[in-house]
Structures are given as structure tokens and as C-alpha cells.
Amino acid sequence: MKEISNRELWIYDIETLASCFTYTALNIDTQEVVQYVIHKDKSDWDDLIKHLKSCKGQIGFNNVNFDYPVLHFMLTCIDSSYSKEFTIRELHNKASNIIEEQNQKNFVTSVSIKQSDVLIPQLDLFKIWHYNNKARSTSLKALEISMNYPNVMEMPIDHKRTDISFDEI
């Protein structure tokens, strides 16, 4: 049996809520799934940073303009000595600022990190399939519906809620 090589390429998504941050990823070679949480009751900060530093590339949907800038901010601007609450608040603020900037620019204009500053190469399905074109612009949820995806769900927790319990995560 041929051994599967691990290129450290991950399909990923983040959630940036007012009282919680999550990172979930799937290794495209090994099918390993990882999830890291930063919450008042738990912090996977060190393991998440270690994981991010080992990534050779990441794949996502609108990750160049949203997910990666948040991760880049984590890697370059937040120190492990900061409190969990401060870290969560700063990540949520960064995400909110990105969303606000995208809304002001009609969402299709780039707010990405300059290519020479990118620490983890990104493959963005949103851009590859030209959904950043005004005429083709669509959401991941709309694509899931059009593909008859069997499990399309709304986020059950309001992103601005500040009292998310660890069990809800």
C-alpha cells in the first residue's frame, strides 16, 4: 500500500464571534480534521499558532479577503501573553472591520494582505471561480443550495452575542 504524503495543505474556515473564535481545518492528504477554540473557558492559542506555522498552504472560500487577514493579524499583531478575552475581542474587532470595509467597497473589491506579506499561501475558491465579479458574486450558502447540498444551515449563534457558553461552541 502506498503511503499518503502529507503536504500540510488545509481546507479551512474561521468563526469570529464576540465571545469566541474557532478555526476548523481538514488536511487534504490525510483527511485529519483539527479545530481550535479561543473562549473564556478554553484557549487553544499555542496549538493553533503551531498549526498555522506548519501550514504550507490553505484553501477556503473568500479566505483571501476575510479569513486569512484575520489569521495574519493573529500571527503578526497578537501576543500569546494577552488575555483570552482581549484576544477574542481584538479578533472580533478585526473581522468586523474587514466586513465593514468589504460592505463599503461592495464586497467584491479586495481588502487582502499584500502578496509579499502573506505568511501562508492561500487558494481562494471565491476568486478562482470569479465570484468576486459583480455579475457572478454569490455566497457560499447560495452555492450550497444550488448544488442541493444536504446540510445547509444558518449559524445558530449571533456573532455579536457576548455570553456564548463553551457547550454551545
mmCIF file of C-alpha atoms in Angstrom:
data_model
loop_
_atom_site.group_PDB
_atom_site.id
_atom_site.type_symbol
_atom_site.label_atom_id
_atom_site.label_comp_id
_atom_site.label_asym_id
_atom_site.label_seq_id
_atom_site.Cartn_x
_atom_site.Cartn_y
_atom_site.Cartn_z
ATOM 1 C CA MET A 1 0.000 0.000 0.000
ATOM 2 C CA LYS A 2 1.319 3.410 -0.993
ATOM 3 C CA GLU A 3 1.915 5.802 1.881
ATOM 4 C CA ILE A 4 -0.019 9.075 1.672
ATOM 5 C CA SER A 5 2.264 12.090 1.757
ATOM 6 C CA ASN A 6 1.253 14.997 3.923
ATOM 7 C CA ARG A 7 1.834 18.289 2.127
ATOM 8 C CA GLU A 8 0.371 20.286 5.053
ATOM 9 C CA LEU A 9 -2.345 21.793 2.838
ATOM 10 C CA TRP A 10 -5.549 22.562 4.700
ATOM 11 C CA ILE A 11 -9.124 23.455 3.739
ATOM 12 C CA TYR A 12 -10.266 25.806 6.477
ATOM 13 C CA ASP A 13 -12.804 28.214 7.884
ATOM 14 C CA ILE A 14 -12.895 30.510 10.890
ATOM 15 C CA GLU A 15 -15.691 31.940 13.008
ATOM 16 C CA THR A 16 -15.133 35.249 14.759
ATOM 17 C CA LEU A 17 -17.807 35.793 17.359
ATOM 18 C CA ALA A 18 -17.847 38.452 20.064
ATOM 19 C CA SER A 19 -17.035 35.905 22.783
ATOM 20 C CA CYS A 20 -15.430 33.053 20.854
ATOM 21 C CA PHE A 21 -13.052 32.339 17.978
ATOM 22 C CA THR A 22 -12.880 28.999 16.169
ATOM 23 C CA TYR A 23 -10.622 27.618 13.451
ATOM 24 C CA THR A 24 -11.560 24.353 11.757
ATOM 25 C CA ALA A 25 -9.500 22.687 9.042
ATOM 26 C CA LEU A 26 -9.256 19.487 7.003
ATOM 27 C CA ASN A 27 -5.907 18.186 5.743
ATOM 28 C CA ILE A 28 -6.360 17.406 2.032
ATOM 29 C CA ASP A 29 -3.933 14.455 2.154
ATOM 30 C CA THR A 30 -4.600 12.755 5.482
ATOM 31 C CA GLN A 31 -8.247 13.848 5.954
ATOM 32 C CA GLU A 32 -7.310 14.851 9.525
ATOM 33 C CA VAL A 33 -9.712 17.416 10.978
ATOM 34 C CA VAL A 34 -8.494 19.931 13.539
ATOM 35 C CA GLN A 35 -10.429 22.502 15.491
ATOM 36 C CA TYR A 36 -9.002 25.189 17.733
ATOM 37 C CA VAL A 37 -11.054 27.342 20.070
ATOM 38 C CA ILE A 38 -10.357 30.549 21.940
ATOM 39 C CA HIS A 39 -13.030 31.150 24.552
ATOM 40 C CA LYS A 40 -13.117 32.383 28.138
ATOM 41 C CA ASP A 41 -13.177 28.737 29.297
ATOM 42 C CA LYS A 42 -10.573 27.369 26.890
ATOM 43 C CA SER A 43 -7.666 28.573 24.816
ATOM 44 C CA ASP A 44 -6.006 26.533 22.092
ATOM 45 C CA TRP A 45 -3.855 29.557 21.198
ATOM 46 C CA ASP A 46 -0.450 27.843 21.356
ATOM 47 C CA ASP A 47 -1.617 24.793 19.397
ATOM 48 C CA LEU A 48 -3.335 26.987 16.792
ATOM 49 C CA ILE A 49 -0.229 29.125 16.260
ATOM 50 C CA LYS A 50 1.899 25.970 15.988
ATOM 51 C CA HIS A 51 -0.555 24.579 13.417
ATOM 52 C CA LEU A 52 -0.606 27.807 11.393
ATOM 53 C CA LYS A 53 3.189 27.963 11.328
ATOM 54 C CA SER A 54 3.299 24.382 9.984
ATOM 55 C CA CYS A 55 0.780 25.043 7.168
ATOM 56 C CA LYS A 56 2.299 25.054 3.688
ATOM 57 C CA GLY A 57 -0.942 26.340 2.170
ATOM 58 C CA GLN A 58 -4.630 26.926 2.899
ATOM 59 C CA ILE A 59 -7.784 26.614 0.818
ATOM 60 C CA GLY A 60 -11.028 28.419 1.554
ATOM 61 C CA PHE A 61 -13.933 30.492 0.280
ATOM 62 C CA ASN A 62 -13.318 34.239 0.437
ATOM 63 C CA ASN A 63 -10.301 33.425 2.593
ATOM 64 C CA VAL A 64 -8.012 35.910 0.814
ATOM 65 C CA ASN A 65 -10.297 38.797 1.758
ATOM 66 C CA PHE A 66 -11.589 37.608 5.126
ATOM 67 C CA ASP A 67 -10.246 34.508 6.880
ATOM 68 C CA TYR A 68 -6.579 34.966 6.053
ATOM 69 C CA PRO A 69 -6.384 38.662 7.016
ATOM 70 C CA VAL A 70 -7.760 37.653 10.444
ATOM 71 C CA LEU A 71 -5.193 34.834 10.735
ATOM 72 C CA HIS A 72 -2.428 37.163 9.517
ATOM 73 C CA PHE A 73 -3.456 39.640 12.215
ATOM 74 C CA MET A 74 -3.204 36.817 14.764
ATOM 75 C CA LEU A 75 0.263 35.834 13.600
ATOM 76 C CA THR A 76 1.656 39.360 13.407
ATOM 77 C CA CYS A 77 -0.186 41.514 15.949
ATOM 78 C CA ILE A 78 -1.374 39.399 18.881
ATOM 79 C CA ASP A 79 0.930 38.075 21.557
ATOM 80 C CA SER A 80 0.355 34.853 23.496
ATOM 81 C CA SER A 81 0.603 36.794 26.747
ATOM 82 C CA TYR A 82 -2.637 38.662 26.038
ATOM 83 C CA SER A 83 -5.712 37.530 27.933
ATOM 84 C CA LYS A 84 -8.235 35.266 26.197
ATOM 85 C CA GLU A 85 -10.881 37.970 26.480
ATOM 86 C CA PHE A 86 -8.607 40.612 24.924
ATOM 87 C CA THR A 87 -7.599 38.238 22.104
ATOM 88 C CA ILE A 88 -11.203 37.325 21.296
ATOM 89 C CA ARG A 89 -12.277 40.985 21.338
ATOM 90 C CA GLU A 90 -9.388 42.005 19.049
ATOM 91 C CA LEU A 91 -10.109 39.178 16.579
ATOM 92 C CA HIS A 92 -13.809 40.056 16.518
ATOM 93 C CA ASN A 93 -12.975 43.741 16.001
ATOM 94 C CA LYS A 94 -10.605 42.874 13.148
ATOM 95 C CA ALA A 95 -13.271 40.687 11.492
ATOM 96 C CA SER A 96 -15.917 43.397 11.930
ATOM 97 C CA ASN A 97 -13.606 45.992 10.393
ATOM 98 C CA ILE A 98 -12.935 43.733 7.387
ATOM 99 C CA ILE A 99 -16.665 43.133 6.874
ATOM 100 C CA GLU A 100 -17.390 46.865 7.165
ATOM 101 C CA GLU A 101 -14.656 47.667 4.639
ATOM 102 C CA GLN A 102 -15.975 44.998 2.246
ATOM 103 C CA ASN A 103 -19.502 46.404 2.574
ATOM 104 C CA GLN A 104 -18.244 49.893 1.776
ATOM 105 C CA LYS A 105 -16.496 48.564 -1.321
ATOM 106 C CA ASN A 106 -19.479 46.459 -2.450
ATOM 107 C CA PHE A 107 -17.772 43.268 -1.228
ATOM 108 C CA VAL A 108 -16.002 42.440 -4.485
ATOM 109 C CA THR A 109 -13.092 44.833 -4.008
ATOM 110 C CA SER A 110 -10.050 43.293 -2.402
ATOM 111 C CA VAL A 111 -9.081 44.045 1.188
ATOM 112 C CA SER A 112 -6.459 41.298 1.203
ATOM 113 C CA ILE A 113 -2.941 41.221 2.611
ATOM 114 C CA LYS A 114 -0.256 42.360 0.173
ATOM 115 C CA GLN A 115 1.117 39.239 -1.586
ATOM 116 C CA SER A 116 4.699 39.874 -0.427
ATOM 117 C CA ASP A 117 3.494 39.911 3.205
ATOM 118 C CA VAL A 118 1.476 36.657 3.065
ATOM 119 C CA LEU A 119 2.870 34.089 5.523
ATOM 120 C CA ILE A 120 0.714 31.134 4.417
ATOM 121 C CA PRO A 121 -0.083 30.768 0.689
ATOM 122 C CA GLN A 122 -3.837 30.920 0.036
ATOM 123 C CA LEU A 123 -6.054 29.332 -2.621
ATOM 124 C CA ASP A 124 -9.398 31.122 -2.689
ATOM 125 C CA LEU A 125 -12.288 29.331 -4.408
ATOM 126 C CA PHE A 126 -14.281 32.593 -4.328
ATOM 127 C CA LYS A 127 -11.671 34.172 -6.609
ATOM 128 C CA ILE A 128 -10.854 31.110 -8.706
ATOM 129 C CA TRP A 129 -14.497 30.797 -9.750
ATOM 130 C CA HIS A 130 -14.735 34.597 -10.211
ATOM 131 C CA TYR A 131 -17.417 35.138 -7.581
ATOM 132 C CA ASN A 132 -15.604 38.398 -6.843
ATOM 133 C CA ASN A 133 -17.039 39.653 -10.155
ATOM 134 C CA LYS A 134 -20.148 41.824 -9.582
ATOM 135 C CA ALA A 135 -22.115 39.855 -12.169
ATOM 136 C CA ARG A 136 -21.233 36.479 -10.583
ATOM 137 C CA SER A 137 -20.987 37.459 -6.918
ATOM 138 C CA THR A 138 -22.634 34.930 -4.622
ATOM 139 C CA SER A 139 -22.338 33.480 -1.154
ATOM 140 C CA LEU A 140 -21.160 30.037 -0.120
ATOM 141 C CA LYS A 141 -24.636 29.318 1.259
ATOM 142 C CA ALA A 142 -26.273 30.189 -2.089
ATOM 143 C CA LEU A 143 -23.835 27.832 -3.833
ATOM 144 C CA GLU A 144 -24.634 25.041 -1.371
ATOM 145 C CA ILE A 145 -28.362 25.484 -2.056
ATOM 146 C CA SER A 146 -27.883 25.489 -5.831
ATOM 147 C CA MET A 147 -25.811 22.280 -5.566
ATOM 148 C CA ASN A 148 -28.520 20.631 -3.429
ATOM 149 C CA TYR A 149 -26.037 20.250 -0.603
ATOM 150 C CA PRO A 150 -27.683 18.001 2.010
ATOM 151 C CA ASN A 151 -26.903 20.117 5.078
ATOM 152 C CA VAL A 152 -27.229 23.897 4.555
ATOM 153 C CA MET A 153 -27.561 25.653 7.905
ATOM 154 C CA GLU A 154 -27.626 29.152 9.314
ATOM 155 C CA MET A 155 -25.137 29.998 12.035
ATOM 156 C CA PRO A 156 -27.175 29.220 15.171
ATOM 157 C CA ILE A 157 -25.389 31.831 17.300
ATOM 158 C CA ASP A 158 -25.453 35.585 16.744
ATOM 159 C CA HIS A 159 -21.885 36.783 16.071
ATOM 160 C CA LYS A 160 -22.378 39.744 18.419
ATOM 161 C CA ARG A 161 -23.528 37.666 21.392
ATOM 162 C CA THR A 162 -21.165 38.030 24.331
ATOM 163 C CA ASP A 163 -22.371 35.193 26.551
ATOM 164 C CA ILE A 164 -21.667 32.078 24.470
ATOM 165 C CA SER A 165 -21.131 29.057 26.687
ATOM 166 C CA PHE A 166 -18.447 26.501 25.956
ATOM 167 C CA ASP A 167 -21.146 23.861 25.422
ATOM 168 C CA GLU A 168 -22.677 25.967 22.615
ATOM 169 C CA ILE A 169 -19.412 26.009 20.706
#
